[in-house]
Amino acid sequence: MHLPHHMHHLHHNAELYYFTATIDGLMLTMAINGATYLISDQLAQKFERNWAANAIQAGSHEGELPTVDWVRTLRFGAVGAFWGGTTTFARFSFISLVYPGYGLSVAIGKVCINQLVFSPIAHGGILLINEWGKTGSFLAGWDKLRYNLLEVQLVTWATKI
C-alpha cells in the first residue's frame, strides 16, 4: 500500500493495533475455553465419584472410590485451551467475515455454518486428541472419532434446537 510519508506511522499503528487486538482475543478465548474444560472435567469426576459411592452403598459395585484424576483434568484443560480455544476463535472470526452484520437471516446463516461445518470439526478434533492423549495411540483416537462423532453431533444438535 502506497501512503504519503507522513501517514506511514498511522498505517503501522493501525496494523499493530489490529494484530494486538487479534492476539488478545485469541488468548482470552483460549483461557476461557481451557478454564471451562477444567471445571467441566472436575464436575464430571465429582459425578463419577458420587455414582460409584452410590453403587458401592447399594452393593452393586465393589472396590474403592475413584480419586481425582488430575492428569485427565489437565489433558481436558489443554484440549480446551489449545484446540477448543483456537478453533473457536478462528471459526467465529471466519463466520463473521462470511456473514457480516446483524439480522435474522445473518444469524441463521451463522448458526448453520457453525453447526454444519465447524461443530463436527471441533468435536472430531476433541475426540481424536483426547483419546490419542489418553492412550498414546493416534489410531485409537481416530477410531474414537469415527465411532462416536455422529452420536456426539446428534446430541449437540438435539440440545441446540
mmCIF file of C-alpha atoms in Angstrom:
data_model
loop_
_atom_site.group_PDB
_atom_site.id
_atom_site.type_symbol
_atom_site.label_atom_id
_atom_site.label_comp_id
_atom_site.label_asym_id
_atom_site.label_seq_id
_atom_site.Cartn_x
_atom_site.Cartn_y
_atom_site.Cartn_z
ATOM 1 C CA MET A 1 0.000 0.000 0.000
ATOM 2 C CA HIS A 2 1.458 3.338 -1.054
ATOM 3 C CA LEU A 3 0.868 6.030 1.546
ATOM 4 C CA PRO A 4 2.270 9.527 1.832
ATOM 5 C CA HIS A 5 5.387 9.575 4.003
ATOM 6 C CA HIS A 6 3.692 11.414 6.884
ATOM 7 C CA MET A 7 0.979 8.679 7.112
ATOM 8 C CA HIS A 8 3.246 5.600 7.337
ATOM 9 C CA HIS A 9 3.262 5.661 11.155
ATOM 10 C CA LEU A 10 -0.556 5.745 11.208
ATOM 11 C CA HIS A 11 -0.734 2.716 8.929
ATOM 12 C CA HIS A 12 1.844 0.873 11.062
ATOM 13 C CA ASN A 13 -0.028 1.757 14.283
ATOM 14 C CA ALA A 14 -3.324 0.502 12.826
ATOM 15 C CA GLU A 15 -1.714 -2.800 11.806
ATOM 16 C CA LEU A 16 -0.111 -3.143 15.235
ATOM 17 C CA TYR A 17 -3.422 -2.371 16.985
ATOM 18 C CA TYR A 18 -5.269 -4.935 14.858
ATOM 19 C CA PHE A 19 -2.590 -7.582 15.476
ATOM 20 C CA THR A 20 -2.588 -6.896 19.233
ATOM 21 C CA ALA A 21 -6.392 -6.996 19.438
ATOM 22 C CA THR A 22 -6.431 -10.262 17.499
ATOM 23 C CA ILE A 23 -3.808 -11.872 19.756
ATOM 24 C CA ASP A 24 -5.622 -10.590 22.866
ATOM 25 C CA GLY A 25 -8.897 -12.040 21.580
ATOM 26 C CA LEU A 26 -7.278 -15.380 20.812
ATOM 27 C CA MET A 27 -5.601 -15.579 24.226
ATOM 28 C CA LEU A 28 -8.823 -14.677 26.018
ATOM 29 C CA THR A 29 -10.756 -17.293 24.035
ATOM 30 C CA MET A 30 -8.100 -19.911 24.820
ATOM 31 C CA ALA A 31 -8.154 -19.029 28.531
ATOM 32 C CA ILE A 32 -11.951 -19.160 28.757
ATOM 33 C CA ASN A 33 -12.125 -22.463 26.863
ATOM 34 C CA GLY A 34 -9.347 -24.012 28.929
ATOM 35 C CA ALA A 35 -10.948 -22.947 32.213
ATOM 36 C CA THR A 36 -14.353 -24.194 31.067
ATOM 37 C CA TYR A 37 -12.914 -27.619 30.190
ATOM 38 C CA LEU A 38 -11.041 -27.812 33.529
ATOM 39 C CA ILE A 39 -14.189 -27.033 35.508
ATOM 40 C CA SER A 40 -16.309 -29.370 33.378
ATOM 41 C CA ASP A 41 -13.944 -32.280 33.925
ATOM 42 C CA GLN A 42 -13.796 -31.700 37.672
ATOM 43 C CA LEU A 43 -17.619 -31.688 37.790
ATOM 44 C CA ALA A 44 -17.746 -34.857 35.688
ATOM 45 C CA GLN A 45 -15.288 -36.576 38.035
ATOM 46 C CA LYS A 46 -17.362 -35.477 41.041
ATOM 47 C CA PHE A 47 -20.464 -37.033 39.473
ATOM 48 C CA GLU A 48 -18.484 -40.204 38.674
ATOM 49 C CA ARG A 49 -17.340 -40.461 42.318
ATOM 50 C CA ASN A 50 -20.905 -39.927 43.549
ATOM 51 C CA TRP A 51 -22.234 -42.640 41.209
ATOM 52 C CA ALA A 52 -19.501 -45.019 42.372
ATOM 53 C CA ALA A 53 -20.287 -44.240 46.042
ATOM 54 C CA ASN A 54 -23.979 -44.911 45.461
ATOM 55 C CA ALA A 55 -23.190 -48.173 43.644
ATOM 56 C CA ILE A 56 -20.878 -49.316 46.457
ATOM 57 C CA GLN A 57 -23.506 -48.408 49.044
ATOM 58 C CA ALA A 58 -26.199 -50.285 47.103
ATOM 59 C CA GLY A 59 -23.914 -53.309 46.827
ATOM 60 C CA SER A 60 -23.857 -53.321 43.030
ATOM 61 C CA HIS A 61 -20.194 -52.317 42.846
ATOM 62 C CA GLU A 62 -17.154 -53.395 44.800
ATOM 63 C CA GLY A 63 -13.921 -51.556 45.215
ATOM 64 C CA GLU A 64 -12.708 -48.149 46.211
ATOM 65 C CA LEU A 65 -13.987 -44.766 45.232
ATOM 66 C CA PRO A 66 -12.087 -43.268 42.316
ATOM 67 C CA THR A 67 -9.698 -40.466 43.221
ATOM 68 C CA VAL A 68 -9.395 -37.174 41.389
ATOM 69 C CA ASP A 69 -7.510 -37.752 38.139
ATOM 70 C CA TRP A 70 -5.514 -34.525 37.773
ATOM 71 C CA VAL A 71 -3.749 -35.754 34.632
ATOM 72 C CA ARG A 72 -7.154 -36.204 32.974
ATOM 73 C CA THR A 73 -8.233 -32.741 34.117
ATOM 74 C CA LEU A 74 -5.056 -31.127 32.773
ATOM 75 C CA ARG A 75 -5.448 -33.015 29.477
ATOM 76 C CA PHE A 76 -9.007 -31.716 29.133
ATOM 77 C CA GLY A 77 -7.857 -28.197 30.010
ATOM 78 C CA ALA A 78 -5.098 -28.353 27.397
ATOM 79 C CA VAL A 79 -7.506 -29.656 24.752
ATOM 80 C CA GLY A 80 -9.939 -26.882 25.691
ATOM 81 C CA ALA A 81 -7.339 -24.138 25.503
ATOM 82 C CA PHE A 82 -5.244 -25.191 22.541
ATOM 83 C CA TRP A 83 -7.793 -26.999 20.354
ATOM 84 C CA GLY A 84 -11.123 -25.561 21.514
ATOM 85 C CA GLY A 85 -9.831 -22.032 22.049
ATOM 86 C CA THR A 86 -8.024 -21.667 18.758
ATOM 87 C CA THR A 87 -10.736 -23.333 16.674
ATOM 88 C CA THR A 88 -13.473 -21.315 18.374
ATOM 89 C CA PHE A 89 -11.624 -18.068 17.738
ATOM 90 C CA ALA A 90 -10.841 -19.000 14.128
ATOM 91 C CA ARG A 91 -14.323 -20.214 13.287
ATOM 92 C CA PHE A 92 -16.138 -17.206 14.727
ATOM 93 C CA SER A 93 -13.681 -14.851 13.031
ATOM 94 C CA PHE A 94 -14.280 -16.644 9.723
ATOM 95 C CA ILE A 95 -18.062 -16.757 10.206
ATOM 96 C CA SER A 96 -18.107 -13.002 10.834
ATOM 97 C CA LEU A 97 -16.318 -12.485 7.509
ATOM 98 C CA VAL A 98 -18.747 -14.747 5.624
ATOM 99 C CA TYR A 99 -21.868 -13.344 7.298
ATOM 100 C CA PRO A 100 -21.115 -9.762 8.360
ATOM 101 C CA GLY A 101 -23.755 -7.679 10.026
ATOM 102 C CA TYR A 102 -26.848 -8.422 12.036
ATOM 103 C CA GLY A 103 -30.417 -9.521 11.492
ATOM 104 C CA LEU A 104 -32.364 -12.758 11.402
ATOM 105 C CA SER A 105 -31.025 -14.070 8.085
ATOM 106 C CA VAL A 106 -27.427 -13.324 9.128
ATOM 107 C CA ALA A 107 -27.982 -15.065 12.480
ATOM 108 C CA ILE A 108 -29.468 -18.123 10.751
ATOM 109 C CA GLY A 109 -26.547 -18.236 8.323
ATOM 110 C CA LYS A 110 -24.025 -18.001 11.178
ATOM 111 C CA VAL A 111 -25.723 -20.777 13.146
ATOM 112 C CA CYS A 112 -25.963 -23.039 10.087
ATOM 113 C CA ILE A 113 -22.315 -22.705 9.065
ATOM 114 C CA ASN A 114 -21.199 -23.102 12.678
ATOM 115 C CA GLN A 115 -23.289 -26.216 13.334
ATOM 116 C CA LEU A 116 -22.960 -27.936 9.955
ATOM 117 C CA VAL A 117 -19.302 -27.210 9.177
ATOM 118 C CA PHE A 118 -17.355 -26.161 12.238
ATOM 119 C CA SER A 119 -19.063 -28.099 15.034
ATOM 120 C CA PRO A 120 -18.206 -31.533 13.568
ATOM 121 C CA ILE A 121 -14.594 -30.400 13.025
ATOM 122 C CA ALA A 122 -14.295 -29.157 16.618
ATOM 123 C CA HIS A 123 -15.941 -32.225 18.155
ATOM 124 C CA GLY A 124 -13.992 -34.607 15.940
ATOM 125 C CA GLY A 125 -10.759 -32.930 16.973
ATOM 126 C CA ILE A 126 -11.644 -33.160 20.654
ATOM 127 C CA LEU A 127 -12.498 -36.872 20.361
ATOM 128 C CA LEU A 128 -9.295 -37.605 18.424
ATOM 129 C CA ILE A 129 -6.878 -35.525 20.510
ATOM 130 C CA ASN A 130 -8.264 -36.578 23.898
ATOM 131 C CA GLU A 131 -8.215 -40.310 23.093
ATOM 132 C CA TRP A 132 -4.774 -40.001 21.488
ATOM 133 C CA GLY A 133 -3.502 -38.241 24.624
ATOM 134 C CA LYS A 134 -5.111 -40.825 26.898
ATOM 135 C CA THR A 135 -3.870 -43.920 25.051
ATOM 136 C CA GLY A 136 -0.802 -42.637 23.230
ATOM 137 C CA SER A 137 -2.217 -44.112 20.023
ATOM 138 C CA PHE A 138 -3.279 -41.958 17.092
ATOM 139 C CA LEU A 139 -5.239 -44.925 15.689
ATOM 140 C CA ALA A 140 -7.197 -45.257 18.946
ATOM 141 C CA GLY A 141 -8.025 -41.551 18.666
ATOM 142 C CA TRP A 142 -9.038 -41.966 15.034
ATOM 143 C CA ASP A 143 -11.303 -44.907 15.959
ATOM 144 C CA LYS A 144 -12.877 -42.858 18.769
ATOM 145 C CA LEU A 145 -13.611 -40.074 16.264
ATOM 146 C CA ARG A 146 -15.038 -42.478 13.649
ATOM 147 C CA TYR A 147 -17.284 -44.370 16.067
ATOM 148 C CA ASN A 148 -18.507 -41.513 18.272
ATOM 149 C CA LEU A 149 -18.681 -38.339 16.170
ATOM 150 C CA LEU A 150 -22.162 -38.923 14.755
ATOM 151 C CA GLU A 151 -23.618 -39.587 18.206
ATOM 152 C CA VAL A 152 -21.901 -36.518 19.677
ATOM 153 C CA GLN A 153 -23.180 -34.346 16.820
ATOM 154 C CA LEU A 154 -26.733 -35.668 17.085
ATOM 155 C CA VAL A 155 -26.787 -34.947 20.823
ATOM 156 C CA THR A 156 -25.313 -31.487 20.180
ATOM 157 C CA TRP A 157 -27.887 -30.680 17.519
ATOM 158 C CA ALA A 158 -30.755 -32.081 19.605
ATOM 159 C CA THR A 159 -29.818 -29.841 22.528
ATOM 160 C CA LYS A 160 -29.398 -26.735 20.331
ATOM 161 C CA ILE A 161 -32.870 -26.863 18.828
#
